[in-house]
Coordinates of C-alpha atoms and ligand atoms in Angstrom, one line a residue:
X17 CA 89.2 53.3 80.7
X18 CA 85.6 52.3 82.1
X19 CA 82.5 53.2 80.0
X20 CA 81.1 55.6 81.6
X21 CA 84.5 57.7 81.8
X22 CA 84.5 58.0 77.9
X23 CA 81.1 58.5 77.8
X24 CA 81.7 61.4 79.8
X25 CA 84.9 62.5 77.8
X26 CA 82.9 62.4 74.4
X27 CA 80.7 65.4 76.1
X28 CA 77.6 63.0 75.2
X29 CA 74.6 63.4 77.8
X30 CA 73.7 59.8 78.6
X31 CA 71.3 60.9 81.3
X32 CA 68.1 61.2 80.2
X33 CA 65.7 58.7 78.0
X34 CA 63.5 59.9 75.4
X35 CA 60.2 57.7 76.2
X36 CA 57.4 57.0 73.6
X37 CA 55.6 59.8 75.2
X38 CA 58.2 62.4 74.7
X39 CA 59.0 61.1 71.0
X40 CA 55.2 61.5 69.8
X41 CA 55.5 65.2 72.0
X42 CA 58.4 66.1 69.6
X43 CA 56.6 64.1 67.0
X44 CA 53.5 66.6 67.4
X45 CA 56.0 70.2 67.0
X46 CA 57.6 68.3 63.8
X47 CA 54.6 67.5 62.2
X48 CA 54.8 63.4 62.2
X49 CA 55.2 60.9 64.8
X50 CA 58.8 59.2 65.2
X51 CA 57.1 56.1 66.7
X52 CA 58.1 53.2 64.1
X53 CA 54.9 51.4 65.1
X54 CA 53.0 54.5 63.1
X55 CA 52.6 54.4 59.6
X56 CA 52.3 57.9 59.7
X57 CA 55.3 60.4 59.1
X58 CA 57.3 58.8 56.5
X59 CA 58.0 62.4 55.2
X60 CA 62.2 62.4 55.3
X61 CA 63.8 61.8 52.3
X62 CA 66.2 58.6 52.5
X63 CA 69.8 59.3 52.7
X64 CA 71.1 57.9 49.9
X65 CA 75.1 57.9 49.4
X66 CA 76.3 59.9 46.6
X67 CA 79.7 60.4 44.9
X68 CA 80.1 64.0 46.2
X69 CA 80.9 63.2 49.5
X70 CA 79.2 64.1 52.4
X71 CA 77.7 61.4 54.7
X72 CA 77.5 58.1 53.2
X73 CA 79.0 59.3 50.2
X74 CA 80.9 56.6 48.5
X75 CA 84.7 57.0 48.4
X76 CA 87.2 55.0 45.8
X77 CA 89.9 55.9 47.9
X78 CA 93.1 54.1 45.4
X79 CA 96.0 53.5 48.0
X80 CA 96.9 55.5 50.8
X81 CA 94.1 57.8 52.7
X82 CA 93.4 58.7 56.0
X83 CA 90.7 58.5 57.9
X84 CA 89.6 60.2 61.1
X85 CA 87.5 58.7 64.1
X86 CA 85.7 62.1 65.4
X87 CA 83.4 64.2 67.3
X88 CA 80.9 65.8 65.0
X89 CA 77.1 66.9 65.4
X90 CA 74.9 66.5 62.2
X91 CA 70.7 66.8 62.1
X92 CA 69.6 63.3 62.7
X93 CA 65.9 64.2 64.3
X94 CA 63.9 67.1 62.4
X95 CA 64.8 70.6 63.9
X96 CA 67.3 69.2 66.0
X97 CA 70.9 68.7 65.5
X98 CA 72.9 65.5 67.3
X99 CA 76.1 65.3 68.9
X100 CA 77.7 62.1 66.8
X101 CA 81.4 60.0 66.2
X102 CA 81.8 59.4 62.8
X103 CA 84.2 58.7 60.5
X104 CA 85.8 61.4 58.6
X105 CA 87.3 61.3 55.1
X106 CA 88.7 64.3 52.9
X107 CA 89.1 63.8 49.5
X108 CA 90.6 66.7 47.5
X109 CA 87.6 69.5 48.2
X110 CA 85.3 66.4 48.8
X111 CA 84.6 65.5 52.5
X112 CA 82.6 62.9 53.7
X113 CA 81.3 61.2 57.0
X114 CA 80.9 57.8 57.1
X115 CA 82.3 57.4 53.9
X116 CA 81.2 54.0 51.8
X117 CA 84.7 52.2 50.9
X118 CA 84.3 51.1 47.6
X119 CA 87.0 48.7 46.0
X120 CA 88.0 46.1 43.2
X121 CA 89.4 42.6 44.5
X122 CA 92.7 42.0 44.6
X123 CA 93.3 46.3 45.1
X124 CA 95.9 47.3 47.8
X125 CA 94.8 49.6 50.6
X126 CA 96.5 52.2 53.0
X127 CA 94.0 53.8 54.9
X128 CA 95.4 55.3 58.2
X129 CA 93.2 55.5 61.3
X130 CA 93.7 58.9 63.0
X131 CA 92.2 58.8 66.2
X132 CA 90.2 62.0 67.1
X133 CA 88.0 61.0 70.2
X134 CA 89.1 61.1 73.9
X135 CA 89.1 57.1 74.3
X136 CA 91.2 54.5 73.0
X137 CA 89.7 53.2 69.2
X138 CA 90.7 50.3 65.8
X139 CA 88.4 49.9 63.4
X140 CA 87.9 46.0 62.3
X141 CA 86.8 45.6 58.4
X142 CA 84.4 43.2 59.4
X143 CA 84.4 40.3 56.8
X144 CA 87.2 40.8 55.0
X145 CA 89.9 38.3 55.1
X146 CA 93.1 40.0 56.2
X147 CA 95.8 38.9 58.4
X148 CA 95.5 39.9 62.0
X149 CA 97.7 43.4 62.2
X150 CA 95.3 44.4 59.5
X151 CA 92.1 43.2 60.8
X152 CA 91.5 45.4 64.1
X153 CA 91.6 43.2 66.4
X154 CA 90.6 44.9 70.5
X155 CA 94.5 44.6 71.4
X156 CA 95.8 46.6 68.4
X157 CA 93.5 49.7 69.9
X158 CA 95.4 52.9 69.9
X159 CA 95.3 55.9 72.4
X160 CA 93.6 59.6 71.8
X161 CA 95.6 61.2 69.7
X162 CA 97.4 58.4 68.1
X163 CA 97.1 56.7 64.4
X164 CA 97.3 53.3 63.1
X165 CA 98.5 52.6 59.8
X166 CA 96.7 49.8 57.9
X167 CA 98.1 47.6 54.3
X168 CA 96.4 45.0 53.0
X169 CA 94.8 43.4 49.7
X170 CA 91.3 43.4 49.1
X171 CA 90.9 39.6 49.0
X172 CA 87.4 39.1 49.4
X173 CA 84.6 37.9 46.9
X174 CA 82.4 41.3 45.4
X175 CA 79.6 42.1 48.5
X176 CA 78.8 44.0 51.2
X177 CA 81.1 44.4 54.1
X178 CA 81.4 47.0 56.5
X179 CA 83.7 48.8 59.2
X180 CA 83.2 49.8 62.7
X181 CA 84.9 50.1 66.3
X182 CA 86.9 47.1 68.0
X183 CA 88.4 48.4 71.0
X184 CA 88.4 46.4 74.3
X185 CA 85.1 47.1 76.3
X186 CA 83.8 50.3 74.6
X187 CA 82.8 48.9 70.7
X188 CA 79.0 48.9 71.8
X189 CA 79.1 52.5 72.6
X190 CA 81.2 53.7 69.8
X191 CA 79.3 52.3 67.3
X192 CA 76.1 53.3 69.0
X193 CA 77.0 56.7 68.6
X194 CA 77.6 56.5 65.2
X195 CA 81.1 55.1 64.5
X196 CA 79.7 52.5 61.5
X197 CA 80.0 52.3 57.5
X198 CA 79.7 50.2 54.2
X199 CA 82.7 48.4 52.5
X200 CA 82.4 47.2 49.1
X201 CA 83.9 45.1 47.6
X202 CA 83.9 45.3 43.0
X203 CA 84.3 42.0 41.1
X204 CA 83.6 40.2 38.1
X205 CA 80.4 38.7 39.1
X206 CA 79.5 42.0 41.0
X207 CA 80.0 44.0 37.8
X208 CA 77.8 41.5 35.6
X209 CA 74.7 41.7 38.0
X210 CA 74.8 45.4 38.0
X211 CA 75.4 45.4 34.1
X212 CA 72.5 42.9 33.6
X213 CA 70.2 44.9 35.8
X214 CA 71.5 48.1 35.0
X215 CA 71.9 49.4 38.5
X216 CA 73.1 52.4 39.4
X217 CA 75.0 52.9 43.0
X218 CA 72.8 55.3 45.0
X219 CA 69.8 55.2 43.3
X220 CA 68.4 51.7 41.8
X221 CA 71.8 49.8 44.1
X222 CA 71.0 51.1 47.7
X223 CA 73.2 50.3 51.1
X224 CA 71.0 50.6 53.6
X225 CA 72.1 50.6 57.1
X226 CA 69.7 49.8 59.8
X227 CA 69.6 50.9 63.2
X228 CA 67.5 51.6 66.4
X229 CA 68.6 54.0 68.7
X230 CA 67.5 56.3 71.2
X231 CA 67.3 60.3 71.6
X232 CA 67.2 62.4 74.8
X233 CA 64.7 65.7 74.4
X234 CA 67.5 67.6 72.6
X235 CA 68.2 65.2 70.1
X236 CA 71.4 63.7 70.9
X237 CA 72.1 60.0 71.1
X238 CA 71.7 58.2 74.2
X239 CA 73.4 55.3 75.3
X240 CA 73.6 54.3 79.1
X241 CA 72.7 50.4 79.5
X242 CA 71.0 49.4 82.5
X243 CA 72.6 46.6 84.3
X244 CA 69.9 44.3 83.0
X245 CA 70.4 45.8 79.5
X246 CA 74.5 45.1 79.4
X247 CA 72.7 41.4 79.9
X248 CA 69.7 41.5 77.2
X249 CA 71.1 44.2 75.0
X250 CA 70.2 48.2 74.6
X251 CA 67.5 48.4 72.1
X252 CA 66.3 52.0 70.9
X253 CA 62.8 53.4 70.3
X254 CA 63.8 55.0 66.7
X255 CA 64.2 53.5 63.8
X256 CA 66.6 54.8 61.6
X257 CA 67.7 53.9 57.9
X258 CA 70.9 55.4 56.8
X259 CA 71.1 58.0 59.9
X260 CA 67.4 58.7 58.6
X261 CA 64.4 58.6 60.9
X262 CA 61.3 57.9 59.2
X263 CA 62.6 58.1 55.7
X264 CA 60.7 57.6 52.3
X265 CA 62.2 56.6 49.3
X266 CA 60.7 57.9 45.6
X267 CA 60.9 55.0 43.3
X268 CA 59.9 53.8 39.4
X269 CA 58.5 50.9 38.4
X270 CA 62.2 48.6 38.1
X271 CA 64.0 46.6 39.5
X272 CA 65.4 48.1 43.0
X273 CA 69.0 46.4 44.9
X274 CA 69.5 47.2 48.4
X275 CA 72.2 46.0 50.6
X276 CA 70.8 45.5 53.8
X277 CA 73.4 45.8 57.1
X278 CA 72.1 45.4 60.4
X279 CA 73.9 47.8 62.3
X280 CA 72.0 48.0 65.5
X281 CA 73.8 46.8 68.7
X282 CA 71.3 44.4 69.7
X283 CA 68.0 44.6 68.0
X284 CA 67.2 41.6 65.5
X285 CA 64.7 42.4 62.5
X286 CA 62.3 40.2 60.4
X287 CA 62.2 42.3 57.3
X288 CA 60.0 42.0 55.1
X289 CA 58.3 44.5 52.2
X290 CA 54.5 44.9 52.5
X291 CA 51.6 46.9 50.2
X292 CA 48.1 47.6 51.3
X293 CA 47.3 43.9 49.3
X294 CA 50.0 42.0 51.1
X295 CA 53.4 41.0 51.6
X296 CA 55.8 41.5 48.7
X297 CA 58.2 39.2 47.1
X298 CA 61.7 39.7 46.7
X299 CA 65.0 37.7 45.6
X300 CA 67.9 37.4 48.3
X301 CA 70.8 37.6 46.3
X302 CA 73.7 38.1 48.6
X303 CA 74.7 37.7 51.8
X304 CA 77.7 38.2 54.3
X305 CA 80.5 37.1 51.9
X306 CA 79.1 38.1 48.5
X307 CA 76.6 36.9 46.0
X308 CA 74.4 33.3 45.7
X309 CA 75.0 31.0 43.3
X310 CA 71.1 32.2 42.4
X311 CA 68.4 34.3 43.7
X312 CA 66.3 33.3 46.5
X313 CA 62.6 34.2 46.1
X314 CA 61.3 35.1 49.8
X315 CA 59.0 37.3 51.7
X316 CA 60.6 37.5 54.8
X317 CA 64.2 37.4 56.7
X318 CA 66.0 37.3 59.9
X319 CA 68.6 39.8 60.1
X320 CA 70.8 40.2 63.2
X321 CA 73.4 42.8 64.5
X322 CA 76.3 42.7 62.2
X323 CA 74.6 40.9 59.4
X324 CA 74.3 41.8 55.5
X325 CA 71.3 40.9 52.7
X326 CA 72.1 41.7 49.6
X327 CA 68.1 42.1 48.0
X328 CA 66.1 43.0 44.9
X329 CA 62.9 44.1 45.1
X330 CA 61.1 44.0 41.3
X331 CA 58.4 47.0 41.8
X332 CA 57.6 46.5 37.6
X333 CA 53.9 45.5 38.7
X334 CA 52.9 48.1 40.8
X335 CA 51.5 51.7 39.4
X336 CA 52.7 55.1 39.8
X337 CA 50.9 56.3 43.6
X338 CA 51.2 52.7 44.9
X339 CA 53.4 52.9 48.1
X340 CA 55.1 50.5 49.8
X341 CA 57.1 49.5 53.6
X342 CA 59.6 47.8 54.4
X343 CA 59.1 46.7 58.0
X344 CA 60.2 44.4 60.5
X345 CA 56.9 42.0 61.4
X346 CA 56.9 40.3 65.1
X347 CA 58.7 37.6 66.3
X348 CA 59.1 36.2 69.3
X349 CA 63.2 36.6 70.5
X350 CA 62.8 34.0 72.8
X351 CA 60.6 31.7 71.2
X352 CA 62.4 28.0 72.3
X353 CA 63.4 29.8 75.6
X354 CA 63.2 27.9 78.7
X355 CA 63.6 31.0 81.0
X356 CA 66.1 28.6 83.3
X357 CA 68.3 31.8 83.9
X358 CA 65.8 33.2 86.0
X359 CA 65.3 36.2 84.4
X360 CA 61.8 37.9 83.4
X361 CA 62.4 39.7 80.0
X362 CA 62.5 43.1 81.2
X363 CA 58.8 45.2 80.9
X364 CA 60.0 47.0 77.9
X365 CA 59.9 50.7 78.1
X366 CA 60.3 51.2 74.5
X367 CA 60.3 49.1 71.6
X368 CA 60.9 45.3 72.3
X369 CA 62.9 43.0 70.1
X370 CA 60.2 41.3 67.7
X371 CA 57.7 44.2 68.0
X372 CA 56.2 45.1 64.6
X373 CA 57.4 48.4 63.0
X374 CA 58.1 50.1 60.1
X375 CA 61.3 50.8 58.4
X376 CA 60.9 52.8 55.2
X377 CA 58.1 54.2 52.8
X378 CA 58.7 53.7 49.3
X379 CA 56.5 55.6 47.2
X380 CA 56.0 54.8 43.5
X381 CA 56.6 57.8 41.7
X382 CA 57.7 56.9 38.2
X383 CA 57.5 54.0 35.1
X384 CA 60.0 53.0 34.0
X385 CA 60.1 51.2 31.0
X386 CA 62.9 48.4 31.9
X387 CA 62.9 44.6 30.7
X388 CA 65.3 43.3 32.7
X389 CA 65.7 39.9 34.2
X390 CA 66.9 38.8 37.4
X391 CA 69.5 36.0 36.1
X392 CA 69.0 32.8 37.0
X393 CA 72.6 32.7 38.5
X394 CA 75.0 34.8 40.0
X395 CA 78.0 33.5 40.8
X396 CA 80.0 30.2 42.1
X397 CA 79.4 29.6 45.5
X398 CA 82.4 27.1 46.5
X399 CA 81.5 24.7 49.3
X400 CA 83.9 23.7 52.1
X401 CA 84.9 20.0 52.3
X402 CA 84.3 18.9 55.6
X403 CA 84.7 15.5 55.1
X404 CA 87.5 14.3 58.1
X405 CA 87.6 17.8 59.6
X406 CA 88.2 18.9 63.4
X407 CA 85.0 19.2 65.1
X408 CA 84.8 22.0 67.8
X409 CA 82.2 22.4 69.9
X410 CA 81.5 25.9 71.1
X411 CA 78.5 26.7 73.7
X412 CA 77.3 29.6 74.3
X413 CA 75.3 30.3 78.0
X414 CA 75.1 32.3 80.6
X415 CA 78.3 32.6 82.6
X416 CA 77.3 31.3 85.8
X417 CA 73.8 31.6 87.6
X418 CA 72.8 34.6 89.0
X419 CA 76.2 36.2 86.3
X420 CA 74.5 38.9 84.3
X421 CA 76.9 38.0 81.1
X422 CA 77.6 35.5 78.3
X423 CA 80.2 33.6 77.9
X424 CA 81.6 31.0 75.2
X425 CA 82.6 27.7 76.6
X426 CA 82.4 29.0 79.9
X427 CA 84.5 31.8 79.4
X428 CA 84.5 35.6 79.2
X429 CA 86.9 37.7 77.1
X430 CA 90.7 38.0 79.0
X431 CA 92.1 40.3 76.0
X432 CA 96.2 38.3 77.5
X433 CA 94.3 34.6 77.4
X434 CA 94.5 32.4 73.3
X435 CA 91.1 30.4 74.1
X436 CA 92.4 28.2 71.0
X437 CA 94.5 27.0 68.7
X438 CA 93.6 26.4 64.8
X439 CA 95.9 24.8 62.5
X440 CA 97.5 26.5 59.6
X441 CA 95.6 24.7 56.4
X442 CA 93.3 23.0 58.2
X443 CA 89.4 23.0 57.8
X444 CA 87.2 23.0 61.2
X445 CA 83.9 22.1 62.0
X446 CA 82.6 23.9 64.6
X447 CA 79.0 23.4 66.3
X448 CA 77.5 26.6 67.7
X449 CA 75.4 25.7 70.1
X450 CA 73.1 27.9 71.8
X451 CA 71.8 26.9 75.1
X452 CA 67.9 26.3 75.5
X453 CA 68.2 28.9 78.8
X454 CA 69.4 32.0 76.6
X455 CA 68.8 34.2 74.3
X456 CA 69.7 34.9 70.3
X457 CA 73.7 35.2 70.0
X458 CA 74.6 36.1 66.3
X459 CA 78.2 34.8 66.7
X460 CA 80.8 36.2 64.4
X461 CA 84.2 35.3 63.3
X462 CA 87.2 37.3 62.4
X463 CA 89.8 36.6 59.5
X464 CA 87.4 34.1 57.7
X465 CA 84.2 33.4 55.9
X466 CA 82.5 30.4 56.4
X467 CA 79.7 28.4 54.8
X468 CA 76.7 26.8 57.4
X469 CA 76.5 23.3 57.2
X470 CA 73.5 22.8 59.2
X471 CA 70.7 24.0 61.8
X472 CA 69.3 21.8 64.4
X473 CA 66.6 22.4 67.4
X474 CA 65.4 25.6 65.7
X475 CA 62.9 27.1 67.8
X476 CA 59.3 26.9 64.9
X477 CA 59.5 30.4 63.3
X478 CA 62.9 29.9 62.0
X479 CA 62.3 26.5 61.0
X480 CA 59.3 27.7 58.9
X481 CA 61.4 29.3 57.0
X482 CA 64.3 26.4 56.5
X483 CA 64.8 25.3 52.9
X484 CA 67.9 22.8 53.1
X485 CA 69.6 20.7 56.1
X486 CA 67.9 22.9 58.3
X487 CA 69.4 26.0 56.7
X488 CA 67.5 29.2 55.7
X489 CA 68.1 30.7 52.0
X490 CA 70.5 33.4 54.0
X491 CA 72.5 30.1 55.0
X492 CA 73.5 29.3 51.5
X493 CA 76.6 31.8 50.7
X494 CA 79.4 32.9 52.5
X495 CA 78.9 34.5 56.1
X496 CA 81.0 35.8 59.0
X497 CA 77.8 36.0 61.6
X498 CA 75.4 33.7 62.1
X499 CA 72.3 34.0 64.2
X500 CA 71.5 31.4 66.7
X501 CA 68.4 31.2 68.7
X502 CA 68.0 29.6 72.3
X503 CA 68.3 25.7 72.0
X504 CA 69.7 26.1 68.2
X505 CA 72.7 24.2 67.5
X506 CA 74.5 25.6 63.9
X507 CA 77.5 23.6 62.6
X508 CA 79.1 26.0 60.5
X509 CA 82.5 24.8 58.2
X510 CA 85.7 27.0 58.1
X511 CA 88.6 26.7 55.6
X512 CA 91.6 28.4 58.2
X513 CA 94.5 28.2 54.9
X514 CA 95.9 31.4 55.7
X515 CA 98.9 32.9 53.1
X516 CA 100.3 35.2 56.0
X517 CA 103.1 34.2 57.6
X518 CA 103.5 33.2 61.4
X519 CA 100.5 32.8 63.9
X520 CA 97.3 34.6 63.3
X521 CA 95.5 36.1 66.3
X522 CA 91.5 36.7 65.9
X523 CA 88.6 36.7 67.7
X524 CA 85.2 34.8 67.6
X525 CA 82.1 36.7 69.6
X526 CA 79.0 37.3 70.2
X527 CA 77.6 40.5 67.5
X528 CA 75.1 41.4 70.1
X529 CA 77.3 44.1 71.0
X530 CA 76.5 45.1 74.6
X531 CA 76.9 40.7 75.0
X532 CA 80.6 41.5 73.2
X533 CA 81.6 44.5 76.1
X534 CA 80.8 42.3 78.6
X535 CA 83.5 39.3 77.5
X536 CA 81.2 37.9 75.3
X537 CA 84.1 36.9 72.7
X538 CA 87.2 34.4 72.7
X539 CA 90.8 35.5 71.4
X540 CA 91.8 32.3 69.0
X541 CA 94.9 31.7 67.1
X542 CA 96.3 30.1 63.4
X543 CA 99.1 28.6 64.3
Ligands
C2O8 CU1 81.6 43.5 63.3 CU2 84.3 41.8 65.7 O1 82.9 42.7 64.6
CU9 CU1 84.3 41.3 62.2
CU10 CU1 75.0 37.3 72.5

């Protein structure tokens, strides 16, 4: 099935664009302007996932469940309601939408994917290490109508992983339109940080899912890429925060967690908390595959499509009526670019990639009388031994000249061709490396976690930020996606022992996920 022919089956209207213009008209009948670039109108209280259900709400789900890929319409924009796919979850009287999976290491899973839209769907658990039938891979997608029935152990350190859409060509549009949620995972370490901390899931331990997207006049979700934007990526002119447009967040003087996912197709943020008297501090604790062996103190970080930050924000100094953002301060996306593909960025009719905007308002409300201390370490982070491993070298570039797509060694995704092999046991080196004619790729892997060994030819405002080899502080734990910037080349070391038996089929790609739907993405194999 072609795009555009689901888009038409899920009934969305993919016609018209909502314009800066028309968002600051609706911004005027509402009372605040949607424009992220305004301060102003950070008057919508935060989602925040609670253990009731509903959306967000997070679900223990113990064995066999069943979860439903569907058509559903929910108020996104004030006074408006918007045509959404979600995933749906009923628990007992409880139901929820987007439900956040949480689980203990080591706990076996049933869920069952019921599939409720009008277009072939899988969902991939993105991070967690599971053998390929479990893992969602495009060519396991099932028809309308259909189920899939999932059965695996949770084998994954404690963190913040997530779930979403894998089906062949239309993953960028289903997860656009809402198809997205948090996975986490419970351990030993996990429990001892929130213990120490005394945080409390939903209100001082926050997932926070970010996301641009964009609205047509009656409030429903549009997605309809442009040729040039299949290329670039589709980037939005709203800024949502858990399915929250201009949200505010009432907090006390503590310490606050959030787990920061980056579930926006193709938009990359620079995040980074700022009061009237300056940037803010704040200790990365986490990232793709769990915690750090210890906090991080920074003021900024680079988070692309598909990655995770796990963050805590100490707040103890400020005063009851201070407020707060967290925005995204400018970058340049193609800073290092050499423009040799011989396109001009297109003039941006929204909001560009590395314009500044604002996130969320946090609004001191409270003291709070806490003495807790961030502890000085968190957790083991195991490193990979490298030492006589395979080296692969991976480049990513355009496909040909004047070929409006990405490909990966010169090729785009053939869902029938294995672009590689990977021994059973082995450990491989493999050296990303993004050519100086492109454009930021955060590649991710399936079935593994890996841990960056270096970063070389970073364009200046990454290296600014480098602290080791190259490597920024979210280098130094366990990721799945890894952003790489034109002319960057990241060798990144994977451990491919795999307990399943016979071959393993997985795919590495491109988390840009317009770049993905055009063939940006390689089926490889454990053999
Ligand atoms: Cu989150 Cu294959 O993707
Ligand atoms: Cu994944
Ligand atoms: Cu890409």
């Amino acid at each position: 099935m072609k795009r555009r022919d689901f888009l038409k089956l899920t009934g969305m209207s993919v016609l018209s664009l909502a314009t800066p213009r028309t968002l600051l008209a609706m911004g005027d009948t509402t009372g605040g302007s949607l424009d992220p670039r305004d301060p102003g109108g950070f008057v919508n209280p935060l989602n925040r996932p609670g253990h009731h259900g509903g959306l967000l709400g997070y679900l223990d789900p113990h064995g066999a469940f069943t979860i439903r890929a569907m058509k559903t319409s929910a108020p996104v924009l004030p006074g408006k309601t918007s045509d959404l796919l979600v995933y749906g979850v009923t628990d007992g009287c409880k139901s929820y939408v987007n439900p956040i999976l949480t689980v203990r290491k080591g706990e076996r899973l049933s869920p069952t994917l019921k599939n409720e839209l009008s277009a072939d769907t899988i969902i991939h658990w993105h991070g967690l290490i599971v053998d390929s039938k479990n893992d969602g891979i495009p060519t396991d997608a099932i028809g309308a109508g259909d189920s899939y029935r999932y059965d695996f152990t949770v084998a994954n350190r404690g963190g913040t992983y997530w779930y979403h859409p894998h089906p062949y060509e239309l993953t960028s549009a289903q997860a656009y339109l809402g198809l997205a949620s948090f996975f986490i995972v419970e351990d030993e370490d996990e429990l001892r940080l929130r213990h120490a901390l005394d945080l409390e899931p939903g209100h001082t331990d926050i997932p926070l899912v970010i996301q641009d997207k964009r609205f047509d006049a009656m409030g429903n979700v549009v997605y309809d890429p442009s040729e040039n934007e299949w290329f670039m990526g589709f980037l939005g002119d709203t800024i949502l925060a858990n399915l929250t447009v201009k949200p505010y967040l009432d907090v006390a003087t503590r310490i606050y967690r959030f787990r920061l996912l980056n579930g926006s197709n193709s938009r990359i943020y620079r995040l980074a908390f700022v009061s009237p008297e300056g940037a803010v501090p704040f200790s990365l604790i986490g990232t793709d595959g769990g915690l750090l062996d210890r906090p991080w103190t920074v003021k900024e970080l680079f988070l692309a499509p598909g990655e995770r930050a796990d963050i805590l924000l100490d707040l103890s100094d400020f005063r009851v009526g201070d407020s707060l953002f967290l925005k995204s301060l400018p970058f340049d996306p193609m800073d290092n670019e050499q423009m040799g593909n011989g396109m001009a960025p297109e003039p941006s009719m929204g909001l560009a990639n590395g314009e500044e905007f604002y996130v969320m308002k946090l609004n001191v409300k409270r003291r709070a009388w806490s003495y807790a201390r961030i502890p000085r370490t968190l957790s083991v982070v195991e490193p990979v031994n490298a030492s006589g491993a395979m080296m692969r070298q991976l480049t990513l570039a355009q496909a040909a000249p004047g070929v409006m797509k990405w490909a990966i060694n010169g090729e785009t995704f053939d869902p029938a061709r294995i672009s590689f092999e990977v021994e059973r046991g082995s450990v491989e080196v493999w050296e990303i490396m993004n050519e100086m004619t492109g454009m930021p790729h955060p590649m991710h892997i399936h079935g593994f976690q890996f841990r960056v060994l270096d970063r070389q030819g970073s364009p200046q405002q990454t290296a600014a930020l480098a602290v080791d080899g190259g490597r920024l502080p979210s280098d130094l734990g366990w990721k799945d996606t890894i952003l790489t910037w034109p002319g960057e080349t990241v060798r990144v070391a994977i451990d491919f022992s795999v307990p399943y038996p016979g071959p393993q089929q997985y795919v590495f790609h491109c988390h840009n996920l317009e770049h993905e739907d055009m063939g940006m993405m390689v089926n490889y194999r454990v053999v």
